[in-house]
Amino acid sequence: MTTEPRPDSDAIENLLREERTFAPSDEFVADALVRDPSIYERAASEDGFRAFWTDEAKRLDWMEPWEDLYTWEAPYAKWFIGGKLNVSVNCLDRHVANGLGDRVAYFWEGEPGDTRTITYADLLDEVCRFTNALRGLGVKKGDRVAIYMPMIPELPVAMLACTRIGAAHSVVFGGFSADALADRIDDASCSVVITADGGYRKGATVALKKAADDAIARTSSVEHCVVVKRTGDDVAWDESRDHWYHDLVDGQSSKADPEPMDSEDLLYLLYTSGTTAKPKGIMHTTGGYLAGVSATHRLIFDIHPETDIYWCMADIGWVTGHSYIVYGPLANATTGIIYEGAIDYPEKDRWAQIAAKYRATILYTAPTAIRALMKYGADAFADDDLSSLRLLGSVGEPINPEAWAWYWKEIGGGRCPVVDTWWQTETGMVMIAPLPGITTLKPGSATFPFPGVVADVVDEGGRSVPLGGGGYLVLERPWPAMLRGIYGDPERYEQTYWSRYPGRYFAGDGCKRDEEGYYWLLGRIDDVMNVSGHRISTTEVESALVSHPSVAEAAVVGRTDPITGQAIFCYVILRSGHEASDELGKELRTHVADMIGKFARPKQILFTPDLPKTRSGKIMRRLLRDIAEQRDLGDVTTLADANVVSAIRDQSGKGED
Ligand code: WTA
């Protein structure tokens, strides 16, 4: 937590002292979708759970009805068995058919200030045109298509066109490096890459086509590369493989038949970091995913599609953008905002100018962004009218109570419930969060599992920890949007999530429950860091470091950071003949950024002659974390050489960015 004085910090402290809990206001309750707390009890029994999801799924358009609601042969679930539907039809066609063609799907704002307003009818037209273009390139049901794009409207268009065809998309966040993109293209043998010449970030352009070219050169499956013209920067061109998006869609029909998809057909892959260097291709399927994200979006954000202007500030390249910028909101016929650039560029209050301009009613962002805005202070957006806001959301990492209270008071004006939503790429949908019309909030707690979700907090041996205690979060009952596996690696799927507590989903998060049963998420308990809400594996950074010619050995830990939650802290042993220096530290940080992506750039490199290891040769990460945090070292007797610790300690604090 930051210790810098802020003009408003006193007021926040008072808020936390005087008012520990926040019940929904009468004004909010009056219009809330969920006002009856019995929803939890009703969805708890097996019959009630089935009734809940039957009703939710019936809100979607099915080409053929399902026969069975779900089957569960741990660890494999199937949902809406036998049902057929198409995701793009549910997100677009049915709304246009219902007379909502003129409703705005997205207000889009480019970083340089250009804007586009896209209605549901416009979006359907564009998706159909691009569907026809992709079909013209030979893309068909079951193919995998990589998407590596900035936050421009063509990104959701490309995703929806894939769903119309039944090809699985694999969106790779535009901040990833060419190497990271190549690994992901390779893992799924993608036949097409959709990218842009570049994108805008803090006034500069990011050369996406160049990175895509480098990635494709390292892989063998790609037949076509489709390029959206965004920045106009010069790009290299391979006539046999590259196509401009605008040339491809030009003259295409705005009608395109949607593929009837089986409920359990693959919808998309999204890669996420695990505890090894190889990212996991998380598999999501069609019917269960769409039912899960549309229900959670509607009920947790209390969506009133006729009046709400909803802004999720995440990047579509992460799961939050998939579920809560694209699929959930479009399935609910919501009007959303998409912004291309950095929220504080060119002015600190760019985000507030956008929220004010479009009269946003709902904001959904990450604690790291809230803390960054807190640092600027509320004065930075004092001139922007945020009175349209009525609900705020948080996601990606534990939100510290101080940031929660500041968000509630300074951005929400003390009017807006804050829904802290816990979930993962793997869960597909939010699993633990308030229902804002009925839940009394506590700053820093994600409150309770969503109706029908059965969670528990268990100890090492898998015994449920009584209220008041902490342990590991597990999920007991299947849910419609749950992952169906890891692409090409069923063993890893079973091993990672289902082997520790057989039959129960192991989330990898620590959690405590207070006496009233509120869930307080405590962060990862495995070797996964959470930097600005992005999951980064320590092993992935270590293997990037040792791929540098100067590095013999590396150990990486996450260190608490006042803004980004955690920051990447690296212990590095150099090969003989290499000297520790600030320049080399800088070079290594850049090397990691080149290998993985800029968001994985280490904060600190500590050169050390040795690393603390147990007698069996395992690096003692707990100790390294403690050193990084400058905590007391505790018991070090299992160390091979206790001198190592003091040598490391003497140097810690040096080499910071
Ligand atoms: C963390 C992002 C505390 C958690 C949607 C989880 C959170 C990981 C919260 C998943 C929250 C996400 N409170 N921790 N509200 N939301 N996390 O896959 O450690 O990028 O396991 O999905 O983020 O990150 P992922």
Tab-separated table of C-alpha atoms in Angstrom, residues 99-545:
chain	number	residue	atom	x	y	z
A	99	GLY	CA	-35.878	-4.174	-33.787
A	100	LEU	CA	-32.691	-3.128	-32.019
A	101	GLY	CA	-30.622	-2.591	-35.174
A	102	ASP	CA	-30.237	1.113	-34.442
A	103	ARG	CA	-29.028	0.605	-30.891
A	104	VAL	CA	-25.347	1.430	-30.470
A	105	ALA	CA	-23.258	-1.676	-29.791
A	106	TYR	CA	-20.016	0.235	-29.316
A	107	PHE	CA	-18.942	3.814	-28.971
A	108	TRP	CA	-15.339	3.512	-30.050
A	109	GLU	CA	-12.681	6.064	-29.215
A	110	GLY	CA	-9.179	5.916	-30.734
A	111	GLU	CA	-6.253	7.174	-28.738
A	112	PRO	CA	-5.518	10.007	-31.222
A	113	GLY	CA	-9.122	11.190	-30.789
A	114	ASP	CA	-10.842	9.650	-33.814
A	115	THR	CA	-14.208	8.075	-33.038
A	116	ARG	CA	-16.703	5.600	-34.495
A	117	THR	CA	-20.253	4.797	-33.475
A	118	ILE	CA	-21.278	1.257	-34.399
A	119	THR	CA	-24.871	0.087	-34.154
A	120	TYR	CA	-25.962	-3.526	-33.888
A	121	ALA	CA	-27.021	-3.392	-37.561
A	122	ASP	CA	-23.588	-1.999	-38.555
A	123	LEU	CA	-21.811	-4.660	-36.557
A	124	LEU	CA	-23.865	-7.464	-38.112
A	125	ASP	CA	-23.115	-6.114	-41.606
A	126	GLU	CA	-19.404	-5.892	-40.962
A	127	VAL	CA	-19.226	-9.321	-39.308
A	128	CYS	CA	-21.027	-10.907	-42.273
A	129	ARG	CA	-18.714	-9.207	-44.774
A	130	PHE	CA	-15.654	-10.397	-42.917
A	131	THR	CA	-17.159	-13.880	-42.483
A	132	ASN	CA	-17.460	-14.091	-46.270
A	133	ALA	CA	-13.902	-12.824	-46.659
A	134	LEU	CA	-12.536	-15.437	-44.265
A	135	ARG	CA	-14.557	-18.172	-45.957
A	136	GLY	CA	-13.019	-16.956	-49.233
A	137	LEU	CA	-9.598	-17.648	-47.719
A	138	GLY	CA	-10.728	-21.191	-46.949
A	139	VAL	CA	-11.427	-20.776	-43.228
A	140	LYS	CA	-13.948	-23.366	-42.067
A	141	LYS	CA	-15.500	-24.866	-38.970
A	142	GLY	CA	-12.915	-26.310	-36.605
A	143	ASP	CA	-9.953	-24.230	-37.891
A	144	ARG	CA	-7.926	-22.091	-35.488
A	145	VAL	CA	-7.388	-18.405	-36.227
A	146	ALA	CA	-4.889	-16.235	-34.344
A	147	ILE	CA	-5.901	-12.602	-33.705
A	148	TYR	CA	-3.223	-10.095	-32.716
A	149	MET	CA	-4.761	-6.651	-32.775
A	150	PRO	CA	-5.049	-3.277	-31.094
A	151	MET	CA	-8.335	-2.228	-29.454
A	152	ILE	CA	-10.118	-1.282	-32.679
A	153	PRO	CA	-13.631	-2.318	-33.793
A	154	GLU	CA	-12.195	-4.853	-36.238
A	155	LEU	CA	-11.052	-6.895	-33.229
A	156	PRO	CA	-14.547	-7.872	-32.017
A	157	VAL	CA	-15.590	-8.097	-35.694
A	158	ALA	CA	-12.859	-10.687	-36.300
A	159	MET	CA	-13.825	-12.663	-33.195
A	160	LEU	CA	-17.501	-12.691	-34.119
A	161	ALA	CA	-16.749	-13.656	-37.737
A	162	CYS	CA	-14.812	-16.669	-36.424
A	163	THR	CA	-17.777	-17.679	-34.288
A	164	ARG	CA	-20.100	-17.315	-37.274
A	165	ILE	CA	-17.950	-19.791	-39.209
A	166	GLY	CA	-17.297	-22.023	-36.222
A	167	ALA	CA	-13.539	-21.468	-36.349
A	168	ALA	CA	-11.939	-21.123	-32.915
A	169	HIS	CA	-10.167	-17.841	-32.349
A	170	SER	CA	-7.022	-17.513	-30.315
A	171	VAL	CA	-6.654	-13.856	-29.403
A	172	VAL	CA	-3.120	-12.912	-28.371
A	173	PHE	CA	-2.870	-9.624	-26.448
A	174	GLY	CA	-1.135	-6.980	-28.608
A	175	GLY	CA	1.457	-6.407	-25.864
A	176	PHE	CA	2.933	-9.871	-26.351
A	177	SER	CA	6.204	-10.232	-28.250
A	178	ALA	CA	6.743	-12.003	-31.581
A	179	ASP	CA	8.139	-15.013	-29.708
A	180	ALA	CA	5.094	-15.313	-27.478
A	181	LEU	CA	2.817	-14.995	-30.518
A	182	ALA	CA	4.807	-17.666	-32.381
A	183	ASP	CA	4.450	-20.130	-29.477
A	184	ARG	CA	0.698	-19.624	-29.430
A	185	ILE	CA	0.294	-19.899	-33.224
A	186	ASP	CA	2.343	-23.069	-33.153
A	187	ASP	CA	0.584	-24.718	-30.234
A	188	ALA	CA	-2.784	-24.561	-32.010
A	189	SER	CA	-1.494	-24.771	-35.627
A	190	CYS	CA	-3.368	-21.604	-36.596
A	191	SER	CA	-3.887	-21.290	-40.354
A	192	VAL	CA	-4.694	-17.564	-40.390
A	193	VAL	CA	-3.357	-14.571	-38.447
A	194	ILE	CA	-5.436	-11.395	-38.258
A	195	THR	CA	-3.480	-8.307	-37.239
A	196	ALA	CA	-3.072	-4.582	-37.976
A	197	ASP	CA	-0.192	-2.510	-39.295
A	198	GLY	CA	0.049	-1.107	-35.790
A	199	GLY	CA	-1.806	0.400	-32.867
A	200	TYR	CA	-1.506	3.558	-30.765
A	201	ARG	CA	-0.121	3.540	-27.243
A	202	LYS	CA	0.790	6.701	-25.367
A	203	GLY	CA	1.278	8.680	-28.555
A	204	ALA	CA	3.610	6.138	-30.166
A	205	THR	CA	2.721	3.324	-32.556
A	206	VAL	CA	3.248	-0.354	-31.797
A	207	ALA	CA	4.428	-2.308	-34.859
A	208	LEU	CA	2.090	-5.278	-34.763
A	209	LYS	CA	2.494	-6.416	-38.385
A	210	LYS	CA	6.271	-6.525	-37.924
A	211	ALA	CA	5.885	-8.732	-34.844
A	212	ALA	CA	3.343	-10.912	-36.677
A	213	ASP	CA	5.792	-11.299	-39.594
A	214	ASP	CA	8.553	-12.362	-37.202
A	215	ALA	CA	6.220	-14.804	-35.472
A	216	ILE	CA	4.902	-16.320	-38.710
A	217	ALA	CA	8.487	-16.822	-39.924
A	218	ARG	CA	9.068	-19.057	-36.917
A	219	THR	CA	5.996	-21.202	-37.512
A	220	SER	CA	4.782	-23.426	-40.349
A	221	SER	CA	0.983	-23.514	-40.183
A	222	VAL	CA	0.020	-19.997	-41.348
A	223	GLU	CA	-1.379	-19.673	-44.871
A	224	HIS	CA	-2.862	-16.171	-44.703
A	225	CYS	CA	-2.253	-12.968	-42.796
A	226	VAL	CA	-5.035	-10.368	-42.801
A	227	VAL	CA	-3.962	-6.808	-41.956
A	228	VAL	CA	-6.174	-3.932	-40.833
A	229	LYS	CA	-4.816	-0.513	-41.746
A	230	ARG	CA	-4.791	1.481	-38.524
A	231	THR	CA	-1.667	3.646	-38.254
A	232	GLY	CA	-0.685	3.875	-41.919
A	233	ASP	CA	2.913	3.007	-41.002
A	234	ASP	CA	4.928	1.228	-43.696
A	235	VAL	CA	4.870	-2.539	-43.404
A	236	ALA	CA	6.673	-5.359	-45.183
A	237	TRP	CA	4.386	-7.275	-47.550
A	238	ASP	CA	4.321	-10.864	-48.765
A	239	GLU	CA	1.981	-10.957	-51.785
A	240	SER	CA	1.448	-14.700	-51.500
A	241	ARG	CA	0.251	-14.505	-47.916
A	242	ASP	CA	-0.777	-10.996	-46.845
A	243	HIS	CA	-4.163	-9.347	-47.483
A	244	TRP	CA	-5.431	-5.915	-46.507
A	245	TYR	CA	-8.620	-6.247	-44.493
A	246	HIS	CA	-10.296	-3.421	-46.449
A	247	ASP	CA	-9.547	-5.129	-49.787
A	248	LEU	CA	-10.955	-8.425	-48.549
A	249	VAL	CA	-14.252	-7.047	-47.219
A	250	ASP	CA	-14.770	-4.655	-50.130
A	251	GLY	CA	-17.676	-5.864	-52.256
A	252	GLN	CA	-18.553	-8.763	-49.936
A	253	SER	CA	-22.212	-9.485	-49.248
A	254	SER	CA	-23.609	-8.388	-45.892
A	255	LYS	CA	-25.375	-11.734	-45.581
A	256	ALA	CA	-23.503	-14.786	-44.349
A	257	ASP	CA	-25.032	-18.023	-43.120
A	258	PRO	CA	-24.136	-18.795	-39.526
A	259	GLU	CA	-22.793	-22.274	-38.807
A	260	PRO	CA	-25.062	-24.226	-36.426
A	261	MET	CA	-22.649	-25.135	-33.641
A	262	ASP	CA	-23.024	-27.913	-31.155
A	263	SER	CA	-23.222	-26.553	-27.623
A	264	GLU	CA	-19.960	-28.337	-26.826
A	265	ASP	CA	-18.064	-27.281	-29.973
A	266	LEU	CA	-14.883	-25.313	-29.333
A	267	LEU	CA	-15.551	-21.545	-29.281
A	268	TYR	CA	-12.092	-20.205	-28.536
A	269	LEU	CA	-8.675	-20.744	-27.066
A	270	LEU	CA	-7.076	-18.251	-24.727
A	271	TYR	CA	-3.557	-18.796	-23.453
A	272	THR	CA	-2.692	-18.130	-19.852
A	273	SER	CA	0.413	-18.582	-17.752
A	274	GLY	CA	0.836	-21.573	-15.524
A	275	THR	CA	3.659	-22.695	-13.293
A	276	THR	CA	5.816	-23.905	-16.188
A	277	ALA	CA	7.344	-21.892	-19.022
A	278	LYS	CA	4.758	-23.175	-21.513
A	279	PRO	CA	1.462	-21.259	-21.498
A	280	LYS	CA	-1.790	-23.216	-21.360
A	281	GLY	CA	-4.341	-22.987	-24.172
A	282	ILE	CA	-7.564	-22.759	-22.180
A	283	MET	CA	-10.511	-24.209	-24.120
A	284	HIS	CA	-13.979	-22.665	-23.966
A	285	THR	CA	-16.994	-24.118	-25.724
A	286	THR	CA	-20.128	-22.573	-27.149
A	287	GLY	CA	-23.435	-22.943	-25.268
A	288	GLY	CA	-22.263	-23.096	-21.651
A	289	TYR	CA	-19.839	-20.227	-22.093
A	290	LEU	CA	-22.405	-17.915	-23.662
A	291	ALA	CA	-25.065	-18.749	-21.062
A	292	GLY	CA	-22.520	-18.233	-18.267
A	293	VAL	CA	-21.150	-14.891	-19.399
A	294	SER	CA	-24.499	-13.394	-20.350
A	295	ALA	CA	-26.119	-14.357	-17.018
A	296	THR	CA	-23.242	-13.101	-14.869
A	297	HIS	CA	-22.906	-9.917	-16.888
A	298	ARG	CA	-26.595	-9.111	-16.573
A	299	LEU	CA	-27.013	-9.920	-12.892
A	300	ILE	CA	-23.699	-8.744	-11.419
A	301	PHE	CA	-23.587	-5.488	-13.393
A	302	ASP	CA	-27.354	-5.079	-13.077
A	303	ILE	CA	-27.606	-4.425	-16.807
A	304	HIS	CA	-30.493	-2.313	-18.088
A	305	PRO	CA	-29.702	-2.467	-21.810
A	306	GLU	CA	-32.084	0.350	-22.778
A	307	THR	CA	-30.305	2.907	-20.638
A	308	ASP	CA	-26.890	1.690	-19.559
A	309	ILE	CA	-23.647	2.813	-21.135
A	310	TYR	CA	-21.203	0.173	-20.023
A	311	TRP	CA	-17.442	0.579	-20.079
A	312	CYS	CA	-15.112	-2.306	-19.316
A	313	MET	CA	-11.620	-0.802	-19.489
A	314	ALA	CA	-9.761	-4.110	-19.956
A	315	ASP	CA	-8.044	-5.127	-23.197
A	316	ILE	CA	-9.987	-7.595	-25.309
A	317	GLY	CA	-6.767	-9.645	-25.472
A	318	TRP	CA	-7.403	-10.907	-21.918
A	319	VAL	CA	-10.323	-12.974	-20.691
A	320	THR	CA	-12.035	-9.972	-19.103
A	321	GLY	CA	-12.370	-8.443	-22.557
A	322	HIS	CA	-13.590	-11.681	-24.133
A	323	SER	CA	-16.326	-12.272	-21.560
A	324	TYR	CA	-17.233	-8.729	-20.535
A	325	ILE	CA	-16.500	-6.483	-23.540
A	326	VAL	CA	-17.526	-8.838	-26.320
A	327	TYR	CA	-19.665	-11.885	-25.527
A	328	GLY	CA	-21.591	-11.075	-22.329
A	329	PRO	CA	-22.453	-7.462	-23.230
A	330	LEU	CA	-23.368	-8.193	-26.860
A	331	ALA	CA	-25.511	-11.178	-25.859
A	332	ASN	CA	-27.336	-8.761	-23.544
A	333	ALA	CA	-27.738	-6.097	-26.275
A	334	THR	CA	-25.756	-3.645	-24.176
A	335	THR	CA	-24.259	-0.370	-25.405
A	336	GLY	CA	-20.554	-0.365	-24.619
A	337	ILE	CA	-17.508	1.862	-24.892
A	338	ILE	CA	-14.219	0.647	-26.354
A	339	TYR	CA	-11.158	2.836	-25.935
A	340	GLU	CA	-7.963	2.097	-27.827
A	341	GLY	CA	-5.247	3.650	-25.713
A	342	ALA	CA	-3.826	4.383	-22.291
A	343	ILE	CA	-6.403	5.717	-19.814
A	344	ASP	CA	-4.119	8.585	-18.763
A	345	TYR	CA	-3.000	9.735	-22.213
A	346	PRO	CA	-2.640	12.450	-23.361
A	347	GLU	CA	-4.176	13.896	-20.172
A	348	LYS	CA	-4.313	12.249	-16.780
A	349	ASP	CA	-8.105	12.363	-16.945
A	350	ARG	CA	-8.520	10.984	-20.483
A	351	TRP	CA	-10.603	8.130	-19.037
A	352	ALA	CA	-12.874	10.568	-17.172
A	353	GLN	CA	-13.301	12.734	-20.283
A	354	ILE	CA	-14.483	9.635	-22.166
A	355	ALA	CA	-16.793	8.512	-19.349
A	356	ALA	CA	-18.288	12.010	-19.190
A	357	LYS	CA	-18.613	12.383	-22.972
A	358	TYR	CA	-20.611	9.166	-23.403
A	359	ARG	CA	-22.406	9.465	-20.049
A	360	ALA	CA	-21.080	6.077	-18.899
A	361	THR	CA	-23.237	4.422	-16.252
A	362	ILE	CA	-21.001	1.441	-15.420
A	363	LEU	CA	-17.196	1.274	-15.159
A	364	TYR	CA	-15.292	-2.003	-14.806
A	365	THR	CA	-11.539	-1.845	-14.257
A	366	ALA	CA	-8.613	-3.296	-12.294
A	367	PRO	CA	-7.241	-2.253	-8.875
A	368	THR	CA	-3.914	-1.383	-10.495
A	369	ALA	CA	-5.659	1.292	-12.596
A	370	ILE	CA	-7.547	2.573	-9.548
A	371	ARG	CA	-4.309	2.890	-7.570
A	372	ALA	CA	-2.634	4.702	-10.476
A	373	LEU	CA	-5.544	7.184	-10.590
A	374	MET	CA	-5.424	7.521	-6.799
A	375	LYS	CA	-1.827	8.616	-7.119
A	376	TYR	CA	-2.836	11.401	-9.509
A	377	GLY	CA	-5.510	12.405	-7.008
A	378	ALA	CA	-9.182	13.210	-7.461
A	379	ASP	CA	-8.324	16.771	-8.508
A	380	ALA	CA	-7.060	15.421	-11.832
A	381	PHE	CA	-10.674	14.701	-12.898
A	382	ALA	CA	-12.516	17.341	-10.869
A	383	ASP	CA	-13.722	19.046	-14.070
A	384	ASP	CA	-15.210	15.895	-15.596
A	385	ASP	CA	-18.861	15.194	-14.916
A	386	LEU	CA	-19.108	11.611	-13.673
A	387	SER	CA	-22.652	11.967	-12.357
A	388	SER	CA	-23.961	9.430	-14.900
A	389	LEU	CA	-22.147	6.572	-13.120
A	390	ARG	CA	-24.306	4.187	-11.102
A	391	LEU	CA	-22.169	1.031	-10.676
A	392	LEU	CA	-18.446	0.274	-10.449
A	393	GLY	CA	-16.608	-3.023	-10.911
A	394	SER	CA	-13.165	-4.363	-10.088
A	395	VAL	CA	-11.303	-7.407	-11.411
A	396	GLY	CA	-7.913	-9.047	-11.797
A	397	GLU	CA	-6.336	-8.907	-8.361
A	398	PRO	CA	-7.297	-8.402	-4.757
A	399	ILE	CA	-8.463	-4.817	-4.226
A	400	ASN	CA	-7.050	-3.255	-1.085
A	401	PRO	CA	-9.739	-1.652	1.099
A	402	GLU	CA	-8.178	1.790	0.698
A	403	ALA	CA	-8.390	1.627	-3.109
A	404	TRP	CA	-11.939	0.252	-2.822
A	405	ALA	CA	-13.012	3.158	-0.590
A	406	TRP	CA	-11.348	5.716	-2.861
A	407	TYR	CA	-13.030	4.216	-5.931
A	408	TRP	CA	-16.396	4.285	-4.147
A	409	LYS	CA	-16.021	7.827	-2.860
A	410	GLU	CA	-14.055	9.720	-5.511
A	411	ILE	CA	-15.130	8.036	-8.733
A	412	GLY	CA	-18.528	6.725	-7.657
A	413	GLY	CA	-19.398	9.840	-5.684
A	414	GLY	CA	-20.553	7.610	-2.811
A	415	ARG	CA	-23.579	6.551	-4.910
A	416	CYS	CA	-22.361	3.505	-6.784
A	417	PRO	CA	-22.022	-0.031	-5.453
A	418	VAL	CA	-18.559	-1.501	-6.115
A	419	VAL	CA	-18.715	-5.075	-7.374
A	420	ASP	CA	-15.395	-6.827	-6.815
A	421	THR	CA	-15.448	-9.825	-9.163
A	422	TRP	CA	-13.239	-12.862	-8.639
A	423	TRP	CA	-12.719	-15.243	-11.540
A	424	GLN	CA	-10.104	-16.606	-13.950
A	425	THR	CA	-9.414	-17.311	-17.618
A	426	GLU	CA	-10.305	-20.895	-16.725
A	427	THR	CA	-13.653	-20.139	-15.088
A	428	GLY	CA	-14.757	-18.099	-18.137
A	429	MET	CA	-17.301	-16.206	-16.055
A	430	VAL	CA	-17.314	-14.394	-12.715
A	431	MET	CA	-17.604	-16.867	-9.837
A	432	ILE	CA	-17.473	-14.755	-6.664
A	433	ALA	CA	-18.993	-11.271	-6.611
A	434	PRO	CA	-21.812	-9.266	-5.037
A	435	LEU	CA	-25.282	-8.947	-6.525
A	436	PRO	CA	-25.460	-5.180	-6.142
A	437	GLY	CA	-29.161	-4.923	-5.273
A	438	ILE	CA	-28.978	-7.353	-2.351
A	439	THR	CA	-25.392	-7.688	-1.138
A	440	THR	CA	-24.022	-5.566	1.688
A	441	LEU	CA	-20.485	-4.761	0.601
A	442	LYS	CA	-17.259	-4.855	2.575
A	443	PRO	CA	-14.303	-2.994	1.044
A	444	GLY	CA	-11.740	-5.560	-0.119
A	445	SER	CA	-14.054	-8.579	-0.198
A	446	ALA	CA	-15.512	-10.155	-3.354
A	447	THR	CA	-18.347	-11.143	-0.954
A	448	PHE	CA	-20.154	-14.377	-1.988
A	449	PRO	CA	-20.193	-17.056	-4.713
A	450	PHE	CA	-22.615	-16.335	-7.568
A	451	PRO	CA	-25.966	-18.167	-7.214
A	452	GLY	CA	-25.447	-21.887	-7.818
A	453	VAL	CA	-21.665	-21.676	-7.487
A	454	VAL	CA	-20.405	-23.894	-4.691
A	455	ALA	CA	-17.034	-22.783	-3.343
A	456	ASP	CA	-15.087	-23.775	-0.272
A	457	VAL	CA	-11.902	-22.853	1.528
A	458	VAL	CA	-9.871	-25.922	2.460
A	459	ASP	CA	-6.626	-26.773	4.239
A	460	GLU	CA	-3.695	-28.812	2.870
A	461	GLY	CA	-5.571	-32.025	3.549
A	462	GLY	CA	-8.712	-30.834	1.771
A	463	ARG	CA	-10.772	-30.281	4.937
A	464	SER	CA	-13.135	-27.335	4.894
A	465	VAL	CA	-11.761	-24.483	7.030
A	466	PRO	CA	-14.388	-23.083	9.423
A	467	LEU	CA	-15.526	-19.482	8.980
A	468	GLY	CA	-12.936	-17.082	10.293
A	469	GLY	CA	-10.046	-19.097	8.833
A	470	GLY	CA	-8.013	-19.143	5.623
A	471	GLY	CA	-6.783	-21.729	3.143
A	472	TYR	CA	-7.097	-22.635	-0.529
A	473	LEU	CA	-10.077	-21.781	-2.687
A	474	VAL	CA	-11.798	-24.728	-4.396
A	475	LEU	CA	-14.948	-24.963	-6.521
A	476	GLU	CA	-17.177	-27.931	-5.940
A	477	ARG	CA	-19.817	-27.990	-8.626
A	478	PRO	CA	-19.431	-27.637	-12.403
A	479	TRP	CA	-20.581	-24.374	-13.986
A	480	PRO	CA	-21.547	-23.704	-17.600
A	481	ALA	CA	-18.599	-21.480	-18.632
A	482	MET	CA	-15.909	-23.651	-17.067
A	483	LEU	CA	-12.896	-24.561	-19.161
A	484	ARG	CA	-13.216	-27.861	-20.988
A	485	GLY	CA	-9.499	-28.571	-20.975
A	486	ILE	CA	-6.051	-27.417	-22.049
A	487	TYR	CA	-5.596	-27.576	-25.808
A	488	GLY	CA	-3.645	-30.705	-26.721
A	489	ASP	CA	-2.794	-31.571	-23.122
A	490	PRO	CA	-5.507	-33.403	-21.165
A	491	GLU	CA	-2.969	-34.685	-18.666
A	492	ARG	CA	-1.909	-31.189	-17.702
A	493	TYR	CA	-5.568	-30.227	-17.312
A	494	GLU	CA	-6.177	-33.040	-14.847
A	495	GLN	CA	-2.882	-32.484	-13.081
A	496	THR	CA	-3.150	-28.694	-12.672
A	497	TYR	CA	-6.731	-28.308	-11.550
A	498	TRP	CA	-8.044	-31.647	-10.369
A	499	SER	CA	-5.271	-33.729	-8.822
A	500	ARG	CA	-4.700	-31.861	-5.581
A	501	TYR	CA	-8.262	-32.354	-4.375
A	502	PRO	CA	-9.808	-35.022	-6.626
A	503	GLY	CA	-13.237	-34.024	-7.914
A	504	ARG	CA	-12.774	-30.394	-6.856
A	505	TYR	CA	-11.419	-27.531	-8.959
A	506	PHE	CA	-8.245	-26.089	-7.437
A	507	ALA	CA	-8.068	-22.393	-8.318
A	508	GLY	CA	-4.510	-21.687	-7.122
A	509	ASP	CA	-5.692	-18.766	-4.975
A	510	GLY	CA	-5.469	-18.308	-1.245
A	511	CYS	CA	-8.692	-17.200	0.439
A	512	LYS	CA	-10.090	-16.518	3.862
A	513	ARG	CA	-13.682	-16.290	4.978
A	514	ASP	CA	-14.785	-14.056	7.781
A	515	GLU	CA	-17.304	-14.954	10.452
A	516	GLU	CA	-20.152	-13.834	8.197
A	517	GLY	CA	-18.981	-16.019	5.334
A	518	TYR	CA	-17.583	-13.215	3.142
A	519	TYR	CA	-14.777	-14.363	0.833
A	520	TRP	CA	-11.505	-12.407	0.927
A	521	LEU	CA	-9.216	-13.449	-1.921
A	522	LEU	CA	-5.544	-13.352	-0.977
A	523	GLY	CA	-3.707	-13.825	-4.292
A	524	ARG	CA	-1.918	-16.737	-5.939
A	525	ILE	CA	-0.340	-19.445	-3.859
A	526	ASP	CA	1.631	-20.946	-6.760
A	527	ASP	CA	4.537	-19.617	-8.808
A	528	VAL	CA	2.336	-17.270	-10.776
A	529	MET	CA	2.774	-13.518	-10.319
A	530	ASN	CA	0.040	-10.963	-10.802
A	531	VAL	CA	1.452	-7.756	-12.258
A	532	SER	CA	-1.131	-5.057	-13.031
A	533	GLY	CA	-3.751	-7.796	-13.120
A	534	HIS	CA	-1.754	-9.835	-15.669
A	535	ARG	CA	-0.791	-13.386	-14.832
A	536	ILE	CA	2.898	-14.027	-15.448
A	537	SER	CA	4.663	-17.247	-14.592
A	538	THR	CA	7.923	-16.971	-12.627
A	539	THR	CA	9.268	-19.895	-14.674
A	540	GLU	CA	8.496	-18.123	-17.948
A	541	VAL	CA	10.556	-15.101	-16.859
A	542	GLU	CA	13.334	-17.373	-15.563
A	543	SER	CA	13.591	-19.197	-18.861
A	544	ALA	CA	13.648	-15.865	-20.720
A	545	LEU	CA	16.539	-14.747	-18.480
